Amino acid sequence: MAQSIRACVVGATGYAGIEAVRLLLGHPAFELTKATDRKIAGTKVSETYPALAGICDLAYSEPDPEDIAKVADVAFLAVPHTASLALTPELLALGVSVVDLSADYRIKDPAVYEAWYGTKHTSPELLEDAVYGLPELNRAGLEKLAERRAAGQAVLVAAPGCYPTATALAALPALEAGFVEGDLVISDAISGVTGAGRTPSARTHFCHADESVEAYGVAHHRHTPEIEQTLSGIAGKQMSVVFTPHLAPLKRGLLATVYLPLAQDAAPDEVYAAYTARYAEEPLVTVLPSGQMPQTSSVAGTARAQVGLGFDTRRRRMAIVSCAIDNLGKGAAAQAVQCANVLFGLPETEGLLGMAPIA
Amino acid sequence: MAQSIRACVVGATGYAGIEAVRLLLGHPAFELTKATDRKIAGTKVSETYPALAGICDLAYSEPDPEDIAKVADVAFLAVPHTASLALTPELLALGVSVVDLSADYRIKDPAVYEAWYGTKHTSPELLEDAVYGLPELNRAGLEKLAERRAAGQAVLVAAPGCYPTATALAALPALEAGFVEGDLVISDAISGVTGAGRTPSARTHFCHADESVEAYGVAHHRHTPEIEQTLSGIAGKQMSVVFTPHLAPLKRGLLATVYLPLAQDAAPDEVYAAYTARYAEEPLVTVLPSGQMPQTSSVAGTARAQVGLGFDTRRRRMAIVSCAIDNLGKGAAAQAVQCANVLFGLPETEGLLGMAPIA
Amino acid sequence: MAQSIRACVVGATGYAGIEAVRLLLGHPAFELTKATDRKIAGTKVSETYPALAGICDLAYSEPDPEDIAKVADVAFLAVPHTASLALTPELLALGVSVVDLSADYRIKDPAVYEAWYGTKHTSPELLEDAVYGLPELNRAGLEKLAERRAAGQAVLVAAPGCYPTATALAALPALEAGFVEGDLVISDAISGVTGAGRTPSARTHFCHADESVEAYGVAHHRHTPEIEQTLSGIAGKQMSVVFTPHLAPLKRGLLATVYLPLAQDAAPDEVYAAYTARYAEEPLVTVLPSGQMPQTSSVAGTARAQVGLGFDTRRRRMAIVSCAIDNLGKGAAAQAVQCANVLFGLPETEGLLGMAPIA
Amino acid sequence: MAQSIRACVVGATGYAGIEAVRLLLGHPAFELTKATDRKIAGTKVSETYPALAGICDLAYSEPDPEDIAKVADVAFLAVPHTASLALTPELLALGVSVVDLSADYRIKDPAVYEAWYGTKHTSPELLEDAVYGLPELNRAGLEKLAERRAAGQAVLVAAPGCYPTATALAALPALEAGFVEGDLVISDAISGVTGAGRTPSARTHFCHADESVEAYGVAHHRHTPEIEQTLSGIAGKQMSVVFTPHLAPLKRGLLATVYLPLAQDAAPDEVYAAYTARYAEEPLVTVLPSGQMPQTSSVAGTARAQVGLGFDTRRRRMAIVSCAIDNLGKGAAAQAVQCANVLFGLPETEGLLGMAPIA
């Protein structure tokens, strides 16, 4: 067998981080050599996460770049925004490639980043070469990065946010094919509670979240500019999104229902055909039979996305497209591993073909 | 104490029906004299619903109009559409007022009813006098009905559907005040599983519904024409709705998030003020503080609605208004009782001021 | 109408406290004059609990005994143990009767309290007169307290814990009738997450508690001595309990399944008859038909208990008795109000006859 | 790579059947050649289970033994009891080895089977050679079967029930080591709703099962004789069990909390040490650190079991042992695959080392 690629997960107690740990532990080509958490360094991972008892013997360590560089070819950063700004330049300088799950290198325009995240971008010089890690959109970019990495450079992938991933996959074929009229799209999304993070709070308390749904972050969620950047890139013109996330009582799963006003001559059949054609060769994206909408449980725990389409043609033509992903899977850690697979010349779906439990 | 008003619930095994039973059992002015279910007539209600063991001694009976007329002043029909077409004319002729929770008398234009429900309307002559039972919109109409009832006539209320109730309450003040631009509104809604009915099916199985969300009935849900009729009535012009319901893993609760494009001169503060003013005297509708969005658990088990507003003013002006109700409460049985309170000259909120359990 | 009895809830942000608030707001005879919370004094209750927006205008205040005494005839203490030790003597001295939901005055032997709670009992002189507030067991004691209160004394009720309530109601008729053999009973119980308290923690995070069950506090839960004291009192001899609580993914609800070894001559029919006879006149306890076991949702949000019995007679005779309560209702706040109703000469079930929502 | 072992799942729409499908689709050595369902033969599996859209192209076929024999070396029977009685003899005669997930060949004494299952056992001659497929207990028996299979015989494994698996794993080390006093054990268990089967019913309706727990099948659940047979086999004497299953609102997961009265000289440390020693080499059973109890989510979707121990030593010595499994995993399909791995000379955990998603 080929030598393992050594991987470190930085911020391995949060939900995205521990999902990366789980995926890497089960991955045939990566070897998890380090999992860091500043607050509980020294503690065994399985003490915090008993699901890993008898499976993972690693203890959390400090996120020290030099230590990481000694044992890792690639670091997955599952840290809050700004923490990546602090770590990434140093890791790259030490020769460690970075797949960053934070928002720090997603937004190409540092002024937009600064406006939405309320903090200065301290390494804007890295933004140009960072590749936004949505393989279904940017595979060529990732492959070029893989070449540079193979040539000895440490490289940087900015793994997309969960809502932007689902919204982009829902809108991509229609936008690309020019079926969308105007420049305004509505993305109405529902997320499971892992999306709110692992830090206990009034809002993530079981008794608050259970048996209830609510909208949050209306008109000011930080994924907004990321969605707009991606949709604009696809459309080749400035697009706006009105984005409303909701919280629902499930652990994992994200459904984005995207409203796409259609040009008057866009026939539903044609639009549907554009989706099946666009995703025919995508191993992790499935377009459901016409008229069938996806449910999030179908992709829970996986790297997969399912897309379903409906059409309202009564007065205005509108495509209503739902995309279901696991916010921690295709929406975070699994997509990060998908990108890392490309970076290291592995089959893109290596270690990522698990199926959602049925029921 | 005044004499009780005798009430019958027809279709008292479905969720809306048994919720009406529960409300009437706890109501100081109504006396539940009969609960019918064709299939299990003879069985005790508490056998089907052990929550009522030791509380309700009634057995289900057949829904025979003459029997109902002997013991009831008012019948709550919690039956599937078309079943009400069969019963209502006869009950009215026998002098029993009807609060119909089915869709049969909601749509004023029988042709629209027939197109969406795929069945002939067999008593269109009742449509004109039937009052659509959304008190916050039609209180005057209900009061006129109360006068006719007091004068000895049996009268008919068409209690609104759950999605139309929430969508209407979310849009009403803005539409009424003329803040909405254009004639297209999007209502993106999430319902608990009671909304899918009590008949066991693959879709209502715990293991299908739990830990998942999904859109359904996209662009062809039967509440669409009812929503359009109500919004058009408020706006004074033909309005369209693109309506997408979702199913989420909760028992009760419905959240409609409604996207209202605003006229360019409509300031968010003004719009918000229109909501607080419009609902200031409404005992069952609460507008939350600016920027706060409602969660469905706040109204679970109650007759109440909560409304919250957000505004996107970056490029296009859009109000994003969420209305939370209990689909079986304000969205069905409690609203039916609210209407019956008006019909019988009782305080409108009699028996309806219960509060949602907190956690 | 008679003058209201003025009530204060101390510790009104925790789940039991806010449930007491909810019950008192809807109670015809009590008037909630004060709700305290030391940490967020000044904040409106409805800000913390939006379910009360438009319903309750009170702001939290400091739990100052003198202030309480000015506005309250009775104080419900929904505080952690030891906090009641600090407040109760002072409130009584100021003439305010106390219904204490904490554990501080439940255990008659201060040495046992000190051993299990790890803290000194600072007012053991109050223990003798404090009445353990399980009306189905101690109604006479509560009525004597009511007489003393009517004569002008401030009196003290120690409201039972949730697990002790359910275990006692499950075992009471069999123990009282002498059907139980030996001195060891097993109580295996399952609680909803409100039982773990409102303070956010890793264990109450939605994503930890959802979709999982687990035992906790095995062989050392603090309700153990309270259960043993109650069962011993009923049996007239020292009883032991092996008590294992479990956590399940629901908000409210507690099911105790109690294993009672039966004397060889105890016929199941006889034992069942003892239960129906014992609880025939109890308005809040329902014995289900033979062979039917209760589910917690049947009593959620209520002051009620349901009891069901099964028998294993194959080799050893064993009664398996399940009692379902709402841990915040009959297991905490509603039982506290039930006791207060007795204390103030009201009908025992005043304000407590609400029914669980069905579905 | 070695040639695939061809596998058929009979009854592949039920939860255990489709879980077997999922495991075999992801298994490196087995090839799923057929999935049968009598009622919907002809339908694609992915139509019934959209989670498999784009993953599995198989359509359901009729469960015809001759057809099965043409394409399968082994058949996994995920059928109701008696259906296996009809199929197994024929499949064996046709040379197809059988791993039977039904109860038909678990009970060695046909009279006991007939008493509990209310039906005649029509192939008692197969019972002697059938091996009860709990590898942690019967590995040697399975290996002998593997030899016979390698020699060309078709062989039969009776895969254990879910409750018997968890109860046996909880009691095994203590019973084997002679620490248990007397002959009566209590197993109090909680299962997720998949345990109630996929057929929609009032009891599996989301709105019945959600937010509630209840006991069922008290003192007459059919897993009782299977548990007693296993425990008696381990103890070398007749053991009785009082077994109470509960239903809780989760999809997958089963927790058995088993009460083991200990001999007076059995020290907790010694008993705990017996568990860690007994399971030290078991790849799928993890004993948690002393005092820590397992939660079912730690093993959801996996072939794993976790065991935790508590001790009550106050008056009587009692071990309280919790075993968590996934009722469809180690409690059904994954254990069946574990047995099949042994039968076909594969590593016992091949395809079974997946980890539970954390959150």
Tab-separated table of C-alpha atoms in Angstrom, chain D residues 51-340:
chain	number	residue	atom	x	y	z
D	51	ALA	CA	-31.291	7.679	0.009
D	52	LEU	CA	-30.083	5.042	-2.472
D	53	ALA	CA	-30.870	7.118	-5.568
D	54	GLY	CA	-27.783	7.179	-7.736
D	55	ILE	CA	-26.222	4.434	-5.614
D	56	CYS	CA	-28.224	1.247	-6.098
D	57	ASP	CA	-29.858	0.295	-9.367
D	58	LEU	CA	-31.429	-2.956	-8.224
D	59	ALA	CA	-35.168	-3.506	-8.436
D	60	TYR	CA	-36.989	-5.654	-5.898
D	61	SER	CA	-37.724	-9.182	-7.068
D	62	GLU	CA	-39.911	-12.044	-5.843
D	63	PRO	CA	-38.415	-14.199	-3.095
D	64	ASP	CA	-38.278	-17.327	-5.224
D	65	PRO	CA	-35.800	-19.847	-3.763
D	66	GLU	CA	-34.711	-21.231	-7.114
D	67	ASP	CA	-34.049	-17.759	-8.456
D	68	ILE	CA	-32.152	-16.922	-5.311
D	69	ALA	CA	-30.061	-20.056	-5.613
D	70	LYS	CA	-28.984	-19.044	-9.100
D	71	VAL	CA	-27.384	-15.815	-7.970
D	72	ALA	CA	-26.569	-16.138	-4.272
D	73	ASP	CA	-24.136	-18.014	-2.061
D	74	VAL	CA	-25.824	-16.682	1.038
D	75	ALA	CA	-29.262	-15.327	1.801
D	76	PHE	CA	-30.007	-12.923	4.599
D	77	LEU	CA	-33.601	-13.470	5.651
D	78	ALA	CA	-35.081	-10.291	7.087
D	79	VAL	CA	-38.592	-11.646	7.260
D	80	PRO	CA	-41.259	-12.056	9.916
D	81	HIS	CA	-41.228	-15.269	11.915
D	82	THR	CA	-42.813	-18.254	10.072
D	83	ALA	CA	-41.741	-16.790	6.727
D	84	SER	CA	-38.291	-18.149	7.432
D	85	LEU	CA	-39.733	-21.563	8.300
D	86	ALA	CA	-41.145	-21.584	4.785
D	87	LEU	CA	-37.972	-20.482	2.998
D	88	THR	CA	-34.985	-21.778	4.927
D	89	PRO	CA	-35.275	-25.534	4.307
D	90	GLU	CA	-35.653	-24.964	0.608
D	91	LEU	CA	-32.745	-22.526	0.385
D	92	LEU	CA	-30.476	-24.896	2.293
D	93	ALA	CA	-31.530	-27.765	0.045
D	94	LEU	CA	-30.615	-25.626	-2.947
D	95	GLY	CA	-27.178	-25.032	-1.494
D	96	VAL	CA	-27.682	-21.487	-0.278
D	97	SER	CA	-26.399	-20.751	3.196
D	98	VAL	CA	-28.818	-18.796	5.323
D	99	VAL	CA	-28.340	-16.085	7.905
D	100	ASP	CA	-31.804	-15.826	9.361
D	101	LEU	CA	-32.721	-12.574	11.100
D	102	SER	CA	-36.133	-13.905	12.102
D	103	ALA	CA	-36.835	-15.753	15.334
D	104	ASP	CA	-37.575	-19.075	13.691
D	105	TYR	CA	-34.343	-20.910	14.469
D	106	ARG	CA	-33.206	-19.130	17.596
D	107	ILE	CA	-35.062	-21.182	20.198
D	108	LYS	CA	-33.594	-24.661	20.526
D	109	ASP	CA	-36.706	-26.205	22.060
D	110	PRO	CA	-39.517	-26.202	19.488
D	111	ALA	CA	-42.121	-26.462	22.250
D	112	VAL	CA	-40.927	-23.192	23.728
D	113	TYR	CA	-40.975	-21.601	20.266
D	114	GLU	CA	-44.496	-22.846	19.713
D	115	ALA	CA	-45.696	-21.581	23.087
D	116	TRP	CA	-44.369	-18.066	22.595
D	117	TYR	CA	-44.892	-17.650	18.871
D	118	GLY	CA	-48.225	-19.414	18.704
D	119	THR	CA	-47.345	-21.410	15.628
D	120	LYS	CA	-46.028	-24.861	14.859
D	121	HIS	CA	-42.335	-25.267	14.103
D	122	THR	CA	-42.265	-27.062	10.770
D	123	SER	CA	-38.555	-27.819	10.510
D	124	PRO	CA	-37.339	-28.692	13.996
D	125	GLU	CA	-34.737	-31.004	12.472
D	126	LEU	CA	-32.718	-27.925	11.486
D	127	LEU	CA	-32.546	-26.574	15.026
D	128	GLU	CA	-29.699	-28.730	16.217
D	129	ASP	CA	-27.247	-27.605	13.546
D	130	ALA	CA	-28.365	-23.985	13.446
D	131	VAL	CA	-25.888	-21.782	15.288
D	132	TYR	CA	-27.118	-18.878	17.390
D	133	GLY	CA	-25.166	-16.026	15.865
D	134	LEU	CA	-23.784	-14.092	18.795
D	135	PRO	CA	-20.073	-14.253	17.926
D	136	GLU	CA	-18.933	-12.944	21.308
D	137	LEU	CA	-20.567	-16.019	22.848
D	138	ASN	CA	-20.553	-18.575	20.049
D	139	ARG	CA	-17.531	-17.853	17.917
D	140	ALA	CA	-16.377	-21.443	17.999
D	141	GLY	CA	-19.752	-22.654	16.830
D	142	LEU	CA	-19.720	-20.216	13.940
D	143	GLU	CA	-16.212	-21.302	12.973
D	144	LYS	CA	-17.281	-24.936	12.860
D	145	LEU	CA	-20.118	-23.894	10.625
D	146	ALA	CA	-17.607	-22.082	8.440
D	147	GLU	CA	-15.662	-25.325	8.066
D	148	ARG	CA	-18.764	-27.196	7.014
D	149	ARG	CA	-19.615	-24.446	4.578
D	150	ALA	CA	-16.091	-24.513	3.168
D	151	ALA	CA	-16.592	-28.226	2.716
D	152	GLY	CA	-19.577	-27.554	0.522
D	153	GLN	CA	-22.539	-27.646	2.868
D	154	ALA	CA	-25.157	-24.946	3.038
D	155	VAL	CA	-25.387	-23.861	6.661
D	156	LEU	CA	-27.765	-21.933	8.883
D	157	VAL	CA	-27.123	-19.117	11.336
D	158	ALA	CA	-29.925	-17.863	13.572
D	159	ALA	CA	-29.053	-14.215	14.097
D	160	PRO	CA	-30.073	-13.012	17.562
D	161	GLY	CA	-32.826	-10.569	18.390
D	162	CYS	CA	-31.967	-7.024	19.367
D	163	TYR	CA	-33.019	-7.159	23.035
D	164	PRO	CA	-31.398	-10.579	23.565
D	165	THR	CA	-28.136	-9.281	22.074
D	166	ALA	CA	-27.960	-6.265	24.374
D	167	THR	CA	-29.099	-8.186	27.445
D	168	ALA	CA	-26.646	-10.998	26.796
D	169	LEU	CA	-23.700	-8.654	26.268
D	170	ALA	CA	-24.630	-6.822	29.482
D	171	ALA	CA	-24.829	-9.995	31.570
D	172	LEU	CA	-22.273	-12.287	29.954
D	173	PRO	CA	-19.061	-11.562	31.876
D	174	ALA	CA	-20.747	-11.468	35.298
D	175	LEU	CA	-22.722	-14.643	34.681
D	176	GLU	CA	-19.782	-16.474	33.167
D	177	ALA	CA	-17.594	-15.571	36.132
D	178	GLY	CA	-20.217	-16.710	38.613
D	179	PHE	CA	-20.779	-13.320	40.212
D	180	VAL	CA	-24.547	-13.393	39.866
D	181	GLU	CA	-26.563	-14.617	42.805
D	182	GLY	CA	-29.832	-16.410	42.302
D	183	ASP	CA	-31.561	-17.149	39.064
D	184	LEU	CA	-33.535	-13.983	38.361
D	185	VAL	CA	-32.360	-11.069	36.290
D	186	ILE	CA	-34.277	-7.944	35.320
D	187	SER	CA	-33.699	-6.437	31.899
D	188	ASP	CA	-35.252	-3.030	31.465
D	189	ALA	CA	-34.723	-1.858	27.941
D	190	ILE	CA	-35.435	1.116	25.716
D	191	SER	CA	-35.634	0.895	21.960
D	192	GLY	CA	-35.906	3.318	19.096
D	193	VAL	CA	-38.929	3.198	16.834
D	194	THR	CA	-37.308	1.202	14.038
D	195	GLY	CA	-37.711	-1.673	16.484
D	196	ALA	CA	-41.455	-1.459	15.953
D	197	GLY	CA	-41.083	-2.172	12.256
D	198	ARG	CA	-41.702	-0.260	9.072
D	199	THR	CA	-45.387	-0.973	8.624
D	200	PRO	CA	-47.200	2.301	9.341
D	201	SER	CA	-49.472	2.045	12.365
D	202	ALA	CA	-51.002	4.257	15.019
D	203	ARG	CA	-48.088	3.402	17.269
D	204	THR	CA	-45.350	4.242	14.793
D	205	HIS	CA	-46.986	7.496	13.676
D	206	PHE	CA	-44.601	10.348	14.324
D	207	CYS	CA	-47.202	12.171	16.386
D	208	HIS	CA	-47.739	9.208	18.677
D	209	ALA	CA	-44.110	8.258	19.198
D	210	ASP	CA	-42.530	11.690	19.343
D	211	GLU	CA	-42.027	13.352	22.742
D	212	SER	CA	-43.137	10.276	24.664
D	213	VAL	CA	-41.896	7.095	26.270
D	214	GLU	CA	-43.929	4.061	27.212
D	215	ALA	CA	-43.466	0.449	28.242
D	216	TYR	CA	-44.952	-2.246	26.028
D	217	GLY	CA	-45.162	-6.005	25.816
D	218	VAL	CA	-44.744	-6.153	29.583
D	219	ALA	CA	-44.112	-9.720	30.748
D	220	HIS	CA	-45.003	-11.223	27.403
D	221	HIS	CA	-42.515	-9.945	24.826
D	222	ARG	CA	-41.340	-12.755	22.555
D	223	HIS	CA	-37.694	-12.046	23.163
D	224	THR	CA	-38.135	-13.345	26.721
D	225	PRO	CA	-37.504	-17.053	26.057
D	226	GLU	CA	-34.561	-16.198	23.810
D	227	ILE	CA	-32.989	-14.138	26.590
D	228	GLU	CA	-33.603	-16.918	29.100
D	229	GLN	CA	-32.122	-19.545	26.801
D	230	THR	CA	-28.959	-17.479	26.318
D	231	LEU	CA	-28.513	-16.518	29.963
D	232	SER	CA	-29.180	-20.104	31.079
D	233	GLY	CA	-26.598	-21.355	28.617
D	234	ILE	CA	-24.013	-18.959	29.999
D	235	ALA	CA	-24.845	-19.605	33.650
D	236	GLY	CA	-25.095	-23.341	33.248
D	237	LYS	CA	-28.408	-23.338	35.065
D	238	GLN	CA	-31.959	-22.248	34.425
D	239	MET	CA	-32.189	-18.446	34.563
D	240	SER	CA	-35.336	-16.335	34.510
D	241	VAL	CA	-35.683	-12.829	33.198
D	242	VAL	CA	-38.267	-10.187	33.910
D	243	PHE	CA	-38.040	-8.191	30.721
D	244	THR	CA	-39.634	-4.808	30.098
D	245	PRO	CA	-39.084	-3.060	26.793
D	246	HIS	CA	-39.842	0.630	26.357
D	247	LEU	CA	-40.268	2.721	23.245
D	248	ALA	CA	-38.496	6.084	23.053
D	249	PRO	CA	-38.519	8.796	20.389
D	250	LEU	CA	-35.404	7.935	18.446
D	251	LYS	CA	-35.023	6.068	15.197
D	252	ARG	CA	-32.213	3.698	16.044
D	253	GLY	CA	-30.684	2.619	19.266
D	254	LEU	CA	-31.334	0.173	22.027
D	255	LEU	CA	-30.247	0.382	25.615
D	256	ALA	CA	-30.657	-2.577	27.935
D	257	THR	CA	-30.164	-1.796	31.596
D	258	VAL	CA	-29.721	-5.123	33.328
D	259	TYR	CA	-29.986	-5.645	37.083
D	260	LEU	CA	-27.682	-8.388	38.301
D	261	PRO	CA	-27.884	-9.301	42.008
D	262	LEU	CA	-24.328	-10.020	43.098
D	263	ALA	CA	-22.974	-12.553	45.500
D	264	GLN	CA	-22.023	-10.927	48.800
D	265	ASP	CA	-18.331	-11.426	48.165
D	266	ALA	CA	-18.351	-9.978	44.666
D	267	ALA	CA	-16.433	-6.721	44.817
D	268	PRO	CA	-17.367	-4.100	42.234
D	269	ASP	CA	-13.760	-3.765	41.106
D	270	GLU	CA	-13.534	-7.473	40.501
D	271	VAL	CA	-16.758	-7.514	38.552
D	272	TYR	CA	-15.669	-4.524	36.488
D	273	ALA	CA	-12.355	-6.218	35.803
D	274	ALA	CA	-14.172	-9.317	34.588
D	275	TYR	CA	-15.936	-7.193	31.974
D	276	THR	CA	-12.818	-5.482	30.678
D	277	ALA	CA	-10.996	-8.820	30.547
D	278	ARG	CA	-13.836	-10.657	28.838
D	279	TYR	CA	-14.231	-8.052	26.117
D	280	ALA	CA	-10.585	-6.992	25.760
D	281	GLU	CA	-10.188	-8.860	22.485
D	282	GLU	CA	-13.676	-8.267	21.158
D	283	PRO	CA	-13.377	-5.774	18.325
D	284	LEU	CA	-17.000	-4.662	18.438
D	285	VAL	CA	-17.626	-4.470	22.190
D	286	THR	CA	-16.197	-1.624	24.243
D	287	VAL	CA	-16.357	-1.456	28.028
D	288	LEU	CA	-16.461	2.174	29.069
D	289	PRO	CA	-14.288	3.552	31.859
D	290	SER	CA	-15.571	2.693	35.322
D	291	GLY	CA	-18.646	4.698	36.270
D	292	GLN	CA	-19.427	5.847	32.722
D	293	MET	CA	-22.647	4.668	31.117
D	294	PRO	CA	-23.110	4.359	27.356
D	295	GLN	CA	-25.468	6.386	25.246
D	296	THR	CA	-27.096	4.814	22.228
D	297	SER	CA	-26.026	7.557	19.829
D	298	SER	CA	-22.433	6.406	20.285
D	299	VAL	CA	-23.206	3.221	18.355
D	300	ALA	CA	-25.981	4.399	16.024
D	301	GLY	CA	-25.570	3.075	12.505
D	302	THR	CA	-22.776	0.717	13.565
D	303	ALA	CA	-22.022	-2.901	14.385
D	304	ARG	CA	-20.667	-1.905	17.766
D	305	ALA	CA	-21.783	-2.313	21.373
D	306	GLN	CA	-20.800	-0.250	24.383
D	307	VAL	CA	-21.123	-1.504	27.945
D	308	GLY	CA	-21.084	0.534	31.163
D	309	LEU	CA	-21.339	-0.594	34.760
D	310	GLY	CA	-22.690	0.860	37.967
D	311	PHE	CA	-22.912	-0.749	41.377
D	312	ASP	CA	-25.321	-0.313	44.244
D	313	THR	CA	-23.603	-1.601	47.350
D	314	ARG	CA	-25.606	0.130	50.049
D	315	ARG	CA	-27.807	-2.716	51.235
D	316	ARG	CA	-27.954	-5.446	48.619
D	317	ARG	CA	-25.121	-5.762	46.141
D	318	MET	CA	-26.403	-5.167	42.674
D	319	ALA	CA	-24.613	-4.557	39.413
D	320	ILE	CA	-26.494	-2.266	37.044
D	321	VAL	CA	-25.105	-2.858	33.578
D	322	SER	CA	-26.156	-0.873	30.504
D	323	CYS	CA	-25.435	-2.126	27.023
D	324	ALA	CA	-26.026	0.193	24.059
D	325	ILE	CA	-26.366	-1.126	20.539
D	326	ASP	CA	-28.051	-0.078	17.337
D	327	ASN	CA	-31.068	-2.330	17.168
D	328	LEU	CA	-30.658	-2.568	13.381
D	329	GLY	CA	-26.866	-2.852	13.584
D	330	LYS	CA	-25.375	-5.105	16.247
D	331	GLY	CA	-29.002	-5.965	17.057
D	332	ALA	CA	-29.837	-7.191	13.549
D	333	ALA	CA	-28.220	-6.615	10.152
D	334	ALA	CA	-24.663	-5.794	11.155
D	335	GLN	CA	-24.499	-8.791	13.451
D	336	ALA	CA	-25.846	-10.921	10.602
D	337	VAL	CA	-23.025	-9.639	8.382
D	338	GLN	CA	-20.552	-10.267	11.222
D	339	CYS	CA	-21.709	-13.898	11.257
D	340	ALA	CA	-21.532	-14.107	7.473
